[in-house]
PDB file of C-alpha atoms in Angstrom:
ATOM      1  CA  GLY O   2       0.000   0.000   0.000  1.00  0.00           C
ATOM      2  CA  ALA O   3       0.903   3.640  -0.179  1.00  0.00           C
ATOM      3  CA  GLY O   4       3.286   5.003   2.388  1.00  0.00           C
ATOM      4  CA  VAL O   5       3.287   8.411   4.029  1.00  0.00           C
ATOM      5  CA  SER O   6       3.163  11.184   1.468  1.00  0.00           C
ATOM      6  CA  GLN O   7       4.036  14.857   1.830  1.00  0.00           C
ATOM      7  CA  THR O   8       3.330  17.815  -0.397  1.00  0.00           C
ATOM      8  CA  PRO O   9       4.906  19.847  -1.757  1.00  0.00           C
ATOM      9  CA  SER O  10       8.272  18.133  -2.054  1.00  0.00           C
ATOM     10  CA  ASN O  11       9.960  21.527  -2.301  1.00  0.00           C
ATOM     11  CA  LYS O  12       8.773  24.963  -1.263  1.00  0.00           C
ATOM     12  CA  VAL O  13      10.590  28.248  -1.745  1.00  0.00           C
ATOM     13  CA  THR O  14       9.095  31.266  -0.061  1.00  0.00           C
ATOM     14  CA  GLU O  15      10.092  34.774   0.853  1.00  0.00           C
ATOM     15  CA  LYS O  16      10.813  35.868   4.387  1.00  0.00           C
ATOM     16  CA  GLY O  17       7.640  36.973   6.112  1.00  0.00           C
ATOM     17  CA  LYS O  18       5.282  34.831   4.044  1.00  0.00           C
ATOM     18  CA  TYR O  19       2.903  32.146   5.276  1.00  0.00           C
ATOM     19  CA  VAL O  20       3.334  28.480   4.258  1.00  0.00           C
ATOM     20  CA  GLU O  21       1.389  25.276   4.673  1.00  0.00           C
ATOM     21  CA  LEU O  22       2.929  21.820   4.468  1.00  0.00           C
ATOM     22  CA  ARG O  23       0.721  18.780   4.066  1.00  0.00           C
ATOM     23  CA  CYS O  24       1.097  15.211   5.299  1.00  0.00           C
ATOM     24  CA  ASP O  25      -0.993  12.207   4.266  1.00  0.00           C
ATOM     25  CA  PRO O  26      -0.359   9.369   6.715  1.00  0.00           C
ATOM     26  CA  ILE O  27      -0.727   5.668   6.061  1.00  0.00           C
ATOM     27  CA  SER O  28      -4.417   4.812   6.056  1.00  0.00           C
ATOM     28  CA  GLY O  29      -5.599   3.717   9.475  1.00  0.00           C
ATOM     29  CA  HIS O  30      -2.628   5.113  11.381  1.00  0.00           C
ATOM     30  CA  THR O  31      -3.932   7.080  14.324  1.00  0.00           C
ATOM     31  CA  ALA O  32      -0.626   8.623  15.417  1.00  0.00           C
ATOM     32  CA  LEU O  33       1.064  11.334  13.341  1.00  0.00           C
ATOM     33  CA  TYR O  34       4.327  13.164  14.003  1.00  0.00           C
ATOM     34  CA  TRP O  35       6.059  16.201  12.566  1.00  0.00           C
ATOM     35  CA  TYR O  36       9.829  16.650  12.698  1.00  0.00           C
ATOM     36  CA  ARG O  37      12.191  19.302  11.387  1.00  0.00           C
ATOM     37  CA  GLN O  38      15.623  18.410  10.046  1.00  0.00           C
ATOM     38  CA  SER O  39      18.115  21.204   9.605  1.00  0.00           C
ATOM     39  CA  LEU O  40      21.299  20.740   7.608  1.00  0.00           C
ATOM     40  CA  GLY O  41      23.751  18.456   9.397  1.00  0.00           C
ATOM     41  CA  GLN O  42      21.312  17.597  12.154  1.00  0.00           C
ATOM     42  CA  GLY O  43      19.068  14.703  12.991  1.00  0.00           C
ATOM     43  CA  PRO O  44      15.290  15.057  12.867  1.00  0.00           C
ATOM     44  CA  GLU O  45      13.957  17.244  15.684  1.00  0.00           C
ATOM     45  CA  PHE O  46      10.520  16.504  17.157  1.00  0.00           C
ATOM     46  CA  LEU O  47       7.884  19.198  16.675  1.00  0.00           C
ATOM     47  CA  ILE O  48       4.436  17.796  17.452  1.00  0.00           C
ATOM     48  CA  TYR O  49       2.573  14.497  17.880  1.00  0.00           C
ATOM     49  CA  PHE O  50      -1.112  13.870  17.151  1.00  0.00           C
ATOM     50  CA  GLN O  51      -3.180  11.010  18.462  1.00  0.00           C
ATOM     51  CA  GLY O  52      -6.311  11.122  16.345  1.00  0.00           C
ATOM     52  CA  THR O  53      -7.448  14.719  15.940  1.00  0.00           C
ATOM     53  CA  GLY O  54      -5.801  16.118  19.034  1.00  0.00           C
ATOM     54  CA  ALA O  55      -2.232  17.223  19.636  1.00  0.00           C
ATOM     55  CA  ALA O  56      -0.954  14.890  22.342  1.00  0.00           C
ATOM     56  CA  ASP O  57       2.394  16.669  22.609  1.00  0.00           C
ATOM     57  CA  ASP O  58       3.294  19.972  20.966  1.00  0.00           C
ATOM     58  CA  SER O  59       6.313  20.685  23.136  1.00  0.00           C
ATOM     59  CA  GLY O  60       8.667  20.737  20.164  1.00  0.00           C
ATOM     60  CA  LEU O  61       7.056  23.631  18.317  1.00  0.00           C
ATOM     61  CA  PRO O  62       9.718  26.358  18.465  1.00  0.00           C
ATOM     62  CA  ASN O  63       7.375  29.339  18.845  1.00  0.00           C
ATOM     63  CA  ASP O  64       3.859  30.552  18.180  1.00  0.00           C
ATOM     64  CA  ARG O  65       4.547  31.065  14.459  1.00  0.00           C
ATOM     65  CA  PHE O  66       4.265  27.285  14.098  1.00  0.00           C
ATOM     66  CA  PHE O  67       0.910  25.548  14.255  1.00  0.00           C
ATOM     67  CA  ALA O  68      -0.381  22.158  13.108  1.00  0.00           C
ATOM     68  CA  VAL O  69      -3.838  20.702  12.670  1.00  0.00           C
ATOM     69  CA  ARG O  70      -5.354  17.318  11.953  1.00  0.00           C
ATOM     70  CA  PRO O  71      -9.103  18.057  11.855  1.00  0.00           C
ATOM     71  CA  GLU O  72     -10.370  14.640  10.743  1.00  0.00           C
ATOM     72  CA  GLY O  73      -7.688  12.463  12.273  1.00  0.00           C
ATOM     73  CA  SER O  74      -6.023  11.709   8.951  1.00  0.00           C
ATOM     74  CA  VAL O  75      -4.338  14.440   6.870  1.00  0.00           C
ATOM     75  CA  SER O  76      -2.304  16.974   8.815  1.00  0.00           C
ATOM     76  CA  THR O  77      -1.138  20.450   7.886  1.00  0.00           C
ATOM     77  CA  LEU O  78       1.831  22.215   9.411  1.00  0.00           C
ATOM     78  CA  LYS O  79       1.433  25.975   9.192  1.00  0.00           C
ATOM     79  CA  ILE O  80       4.219  28.498   9.552  1.00  0.00           C
ATOM     80  CA  GLN O  81       3.447  32.192   9.794  1.00  0.00           C
ATOM     81  CA  ARG O  82       5.843  35.067   9.107  1.00  0.00           C
ATOM     82  CA  THR O  83       8.550  32.717   7.900  1.00  0.00           C
ATOM     83  CA  GLU O  84      12.164  33.436   8.769  1.00  0.00           C
ATOM     84  CA  ARG O  85      15.364  32.281   7.060  1.00  0.00           C
ATOM     85  CA  GLY O  86      16.063  30.075  10.067  1.00  0.00           C
ATOM     86  CA  ASP O  87      12.920  28.079   9.275  1.00  0.00           C
ATOM     87  CA  SER O  88      14.652  26.650   6.198  1.00  0.00           C
ATOM     88  CA  ALA O  89      14.871  22.890   6.717  1.00  0.00           C
ATOM     89  CA  VAL O  90      13.380  19.576   5.644  1.00  0.00           C
ATOM     90  CA  TYR O  91      10.071  18.975   7.395  1.00  0.00           C
ATOM     91  CA  LEU O  92       9.359  15.295   7.946  1.00  0.00           C
ATOM     92  CA  CYS O  93       6.093  13.624   8.754  1.00  0.00           C
ATOM     93  CA  ALA O  94       5.702  10.133  10.210  1.00  0.00           C
ATOM     94  CA  SER O  95       2.738   7.991  11.159  1.00  0.00           C
ATOM     95  CA  SER O  96       2.242   4.894  13.283  1.00  0.00           C
ATOM     96  CA  GLU O  97      -0.511   2.521  14.298  1.00  0.00           C
ATOM     97  CA  GLY O  98      -2.132   2.801  17.674  1.00  0.00           C
ATOM     98  CA  GLY O  99      -0.441   4.808  20.370  1.00  0.00           C
ATOM     99  CA  GLY O 100       3.006   6.276  20.579  1.00  0.00           C
ATOM    100  CA  SER O 101       4.796   2.953  20.907  1.00  0.00           C
ATOM    101  CA  GLY O 102       4.328   1.744  17.340  1.00  0.00           C
ATOM    102  CA  GLU O 103       6.932   1.848  14.579  1.00  0.00           C
ATOM    103  CA  GLN O 104       6.994   5.225  12.869  1.00  0.00           C
ATOM    104  CA  TYR O 105       6.926   5.289   9.072  1.00  0.00           C
ATOM    105  CA  PHE O 106       8.401   8.406   7.554  1.00  0.00           C
ATOM    106  CA  GLY O 107       7.419  10.423   4.526  1.00  0.00           C
ATOM    107  CA  PRO O 108       9.891  11.821   1.993  1.00  0.00           C
ATOM    108  CA  GLY O 109       9.848  15.260   3.554  1.00  0.00           C
ATOM    109  CA  THR O 110       9.206  18.778   2.321  1.00  0.00           C
ATOM    110  CA  ARG O 111      12.278  20.926   1.763  1.00  0.00           C
ATOM    111  CA  LEU O 112      11.415  24.478   2.784  1.00  0.00           C
ATOM    112  CA  THR O 113      13.685  27.305   1.699  1.00  0.00           C
ATOM    113  CA  VAL O 114      13.033  30.803   3.010  1.00  0.00           C
ATOM    114  CA  THR O 115      14.802  33.506   0.996  1.00  0.00           C
TER     115      THR O 115
ATOM    116  CA  ALA H   7      17.988  15.949  29.899  1.00  0.00           C
ATOM    117  CA  GLN H   8      17.233  13.536  27.104  1.00  0.00           C
ATOM    118  CA  ARG H   9      20.042  13.407  24.591  1.00  0.00           C
ATOM    119  CA  VAL H  10      21.532  11.130  21.951  1.00  0.00           C
ATOM    120  CA  THR H  11      25.170  11.556  20.979  1.00  0.00           C
ATOM    121  CA  GLN H  12      26.787  10.170  17.868  1.00  0.00           C
ATOM    122  CA  PRO H  13      30.425  11.262  18.052  1.00  0.00           C
ATOM    123  CA  GLU H  14      31.356  10.512  14.440  1.00  0.00           C
ATOM    124  CA  LYS H  15      29.937  12.587  11.581  1.00  0.00           C
ATOM    125  CA  LEU H  16      31.641  10.390   8.992  1.00  0.00           C
ATOM    126  CA  LEU H  17      32.983   6.869   9.146  1.00  0.00           C
ATOM    127  CA  SER H  18      34.846   5.331   6.217  1.00  0.00           C
ATOM    128  CA  VAL H  19      35.361   1.572   6.243  1.00  0.00           C
ATOM    129  CA  PHE H  20      36.724  -0.808   3.644  1.00  0.00           C
ATOM    130  CA  LYS H  21      34.392  -3.426   2.200  1.00  0.00           C
ATOM    131  CA  GLY H  22      34.672  -6.608   4.257  1.00  0.00           C
ATOM    132  CA  ALA H  23      35.974  -4.820   7.339  1.00  0.00           C
ATOM    133  CA  PRO H  24      33.992  -4.624  10.605  1.00  0.00           C
ATOM    134  CA  VAL H  25      31.771  -1.623  11.255  1.00  0.00           C
ATOM    135  CA  GLU H  26      30.922   0.025  14.561  1.00  0.00           C
ATOM    136  CA  LEU H  27      28.815   3.160  14.733  1.00  0.00           C
ATOM    137  CA  LYS H  28      28.876   4.672  18.198  1.00  0.00           C
ATOM    138  CA  CYS H  29      25.874   5.962  20.095  1.00  0.00           C
ATOM    139  CA  ASN H  30      25.557   7.182  23.666  1.00  0.00           C
ATOM    140  CA  TYR H  31      22.402   8.405  25.305  1.00  0.00           C
ATOM    141  CA  SER H  32      21.230  10.326  28.326  1.00  0.00           C
ATOM    142  CA  TYR H  33      17.799   9.549  29.743  1.00  0.00           C
ATOM    143  CA  SER H  34      16.392   9.293  33.245  1.00  0.00           C
ATOM    144  CA  GLY H  35      14.371   6.121  33.033  1.00  0.00           C
ATOM    145  CA  SER H  36      14.198   3.124  30.718  1.00  0.00           C
ATOM    146  CA  PRO H  37      14.290   4.371  27.145  1.00  0.00           C
ATOM    147  CA  GLU H  38      13.592   2.461  24.004  1.00  0.00           C
ATOM    148  CA  LEU H  39      16.571   2.679  21.633  1.00  0.00           C
ATOM    149  CA  PHE H  40      16.563   2.535  17.842  1.00  0.00           C
ATOM    150  CA  TRP H  41      18.775   2.800  14.808  1.00  0.00           C
ATOM    151  CA  TYR H  42      17.320   4.445  11.721  1.00  0.00           C
ATOM    152  CA  VAL H  43      18.929   4.446   8.282  1.00  0.00           C
ATOM    153  CA  GLN H  44      18.567   6.700   5.269  1.00  0.00           C
ATOM    154  CA  TYR H  45      19.942   5.437   1.977  1.00  0.00           C
ATOM    155  CA  SER H  46      20.657   7.869  -0.835  1.00  0.00           C
ATOM    156  CA  ARG H  47      17.442   9.393  -2.220  1.00  0.00           C
ATOM    157  CA  GLN H  48      15.274   7.256   0.064  1.00  0.00           C
ATOM    158  CA  ARG H  49      13.232   8.108   3.110  1.00  0.00           C
ATOM    159  CA  LEU H  50      14.240   7.519   6.695  1.00  0.00           C
ATOM    160  CA  GLN H  51      13.449   3.984   7.827  1.00  0.00           C
ATOM    161  CA  LEU H  52      13.775   1.909  10.951  1.00  0.00           C
ATOM    162  CA  LEU H  53      16.754  -0.450  10.918  1.00  0.00           C
ATOM    163  CA  LEU H  54      16.422  -2.070  14.314  1.00  0.00           C
ATOM    164  CA  ARG H  55      15.208  -1.532  17.879  1.00  0.00           C
ATOM    165  CA  HIS H  56      16.777  -2.834  21.059  1.00  0.00           C
ATOM    166  CA  ILE H  57      13.687  -4.588  22.376  1.00  0.00           C
ATOM    167  CA  SER H  58      13.464  -6.900  19.372  1.00  0.00           C
ATOM    168  CA  ARG H  59      17.107  -8.035  19.679  1.00  0.00           C
ATOM    169  CA  GLU H  60      17.124  -8.870  15.960  1.00  0.00           C
ATOM    170  CA  SER H  61      19.886  -8.813  13.402  1.00  0.00           C
ATOM    171  CA  ILE H  62      18.810  -6.783  10.381  1.00  0.00           C
ATOM    172  CA  LYS H  63      20.961  -6.799   7.224  1.00  0.00           C
ATOM    173  CA  GLY H  64      23.742  -8.245   9.376  1.00  0.00           C
ATOM    174  CA  PHE H  65      23.616  -5.340  11.844  1.00  0.00           C
ATOM    175  CA  THR H  66      23.212  -5.797  15.588  1.00  0.00           C
ATOM    176  CA  ALA H  67      23.114  -3.378  18.497  1.00  0.00           C
ATOM    177  CA  ASP H  68      23.265  -4.150  22.189  1.00  0.00           C
ATOM    178  CA  LEU H  69      21.946  -1.825  24.837  1.00  0.00           C
ATOM    179  CA  ASN H  70      24.544  -1.287  27.570  1.00  0.00           C
ATOM    180  CA  LYS H  71      22.791   0.485  30.408  1.00  0.00           C
ATOM    181  CA  GLY H  72      25.967   0.795  32.469  1.00  0.00           C
ATOM    182  CA  GLU H  73      27.742   2.711  29.708  1.00  0.00           C
ATOM    183  CA  THR H  74      24.484   4.216  28.366  1.00  0.00           C
ATOM    184  CA  SER H  75      25.495   3.080  24.895  1.00  0.00           C
ATOM    185  CA  PHE H  76      23.789   1.457  21.937  1.00  0.00           C
ATOM    186  CA  HIS H  77      26.519   0.959  19.365  1.00  0.00           C
ATOM    187  CA  LEU H  78      25.639  -0.478  15.955  1.00  0.00           C
ATOM    188  CA  LYS H  79      27.883  -3.255  14.661  1.00  0.00           C
ATOM    189  CA  LYS H  80      28.349  -5.388  11.584  1.00  0.00           C
ATOM    190  CA  PRO H  81      31.188  -7.878  11.182  1.00  0.00           C
ATOM    191  CA  PHE H  82      31.710  -7.474   7.439  1.00  0.00           C
ATOM    192  CA  ALA H  83      30.778  -4.229   5.687  1.00  0.00           C
ATOM    193  CA  GLN H  84      29.112  -4.301   2.272  1.00  0.00           C
ATOM    194  CA  GLU H  85      29.025  -1.514  -0.292  1.00  0.00           C
ATOM    195  CA  GLU H  86      25.224  -1.270   0.001  1.00  0.00           C
ATOM    196  CA  ASP H  87      25.630  -0.328   3.671  1.00  0.00           C
ATOM    197  CA  SER H  88      26.727   3.167   2.651  1.00  0.00           C
ATOM    198  CA  ALA H  89      24.078   5.461   4.107  1.00  0.00           C
ATOM    199  CA  MET H  90      23.270   7.916   6.868  1.00  0.00           C
ATOM    200  CA  TYR H  91      22.629   6.262  10.231  1.00  0.00           C
ATOM    201  CA  TYR H  92      20.744   7.842  13.113  1.00  0.00           C
ATOM    202  CA  CYS H  93      20.603   6.572  16.651  1.00  0.00           C
ATOM    203  CA  ALA H  94      17.411   7.502  18.481  1.00  0.00           C
ATOM    204  CA  LEU H  95      15.610   7.028  21.747  1.00  0.00           C
ATOM    205  CA  ARG H  96      11.934   7.123  22.593  1.00  0.00           C
ATOM    206  CA  GLY H  97      10.724   8.557  25.835  1.00  0.00           C
ATOM    207  CA  ASN H  98       7.147   9.723  26.444  1.00  0.00           C
ATOM    208  CA  ASP H  99       6.084   8.767  22.913  1.00  0.00           C
ATOM    209  CA  LYS H 100       8.384  11.193  21.107  1.00  0.00           C
ATOM    210  CA  ILE H 101      11.617  10.156  19.427  1.00  0.00           C
ATOM    211  CA  ILE H 102      14.864  12.027  19.973  1.00  0.00           C
ATOM    212  CA  PHE H 103      17.478  11.593  17.273  1.00  0.00           C
ATOM    213  CA  GLY H 104      21.225  11.957  17.255  1.00  0.00           C
ATOM    214  CA  LYS H 105      22.904  14.073  14.594  1.00  0.00           C
ATOM    215  CA  GLY H 106      23.731  11.034  12.502  1.00  0.00           C
ATOM    216  CA  THR H 107      26.826   9.307  11.155  1.00  0.00           C
ATOM    217  CA  ARG H 108      27.496   8.977   7.462  1.00  0.00           C
ATOM    218  CA  LEU H 109      28.897   5.520   6.747  1.00  0.00           C
ATOM    219  CA  HIS H 110      30.985   5.300   3.605  1.00  0.00           C
ATOM    220  CA  ILE H 111      32.057   1.860   2.460  1.00  0.00           C
ATOM    221  CA  LEU H 112      35.225   1.932   0.418  1.00  0.00           C
ATOM    222  CA  PRO H 113      35.637  -0.656  -2.353  1.00  0.00           C
TER     223      PRO H 113
END
């Protein structure tokens, strides 16, 4: 079956603009995670959804970052007033059941803020 | 503080030689430890986890709680092992990754 998909694969935006990044998890996976991977670093946790609700959003760096998952499937990561430091690869992962299941990763969205 | 340390950014090993990728962690409690791998132009994927005690693609990793280490080992490197390897731990449902080690297998 289809794995986790993310769109767009690449996004270039100007400083100060608003962007939305989309994640389609594996069908039936109730847990969804967002990570950010900066150059030369490992993935950094941002937020974890269990169903429609954010179970842990402690990794969101500031209030410019927000994520939703209104129907418990597709999730959107929203970044307001983008800054050059937001440039990174944004990864999404999903897993069955609760937070203990294996996480399956998407290909990522490469965000470049100019 | 929860932390995963991979001291080597790059490790070059000749084909057929043994491989050891180092990983140390800091966690107050009993974490679950993993190794993830990312091959060129592919997505990040789970290689192995300590609780399963499996050997995947010839790789093994033993959790040493005394040394807080989870080093990844393979007795004989193969060219297809060239990839980026990330050690990670899970605590409270979220996964914390190390910075990664690029393994380069020399012919």
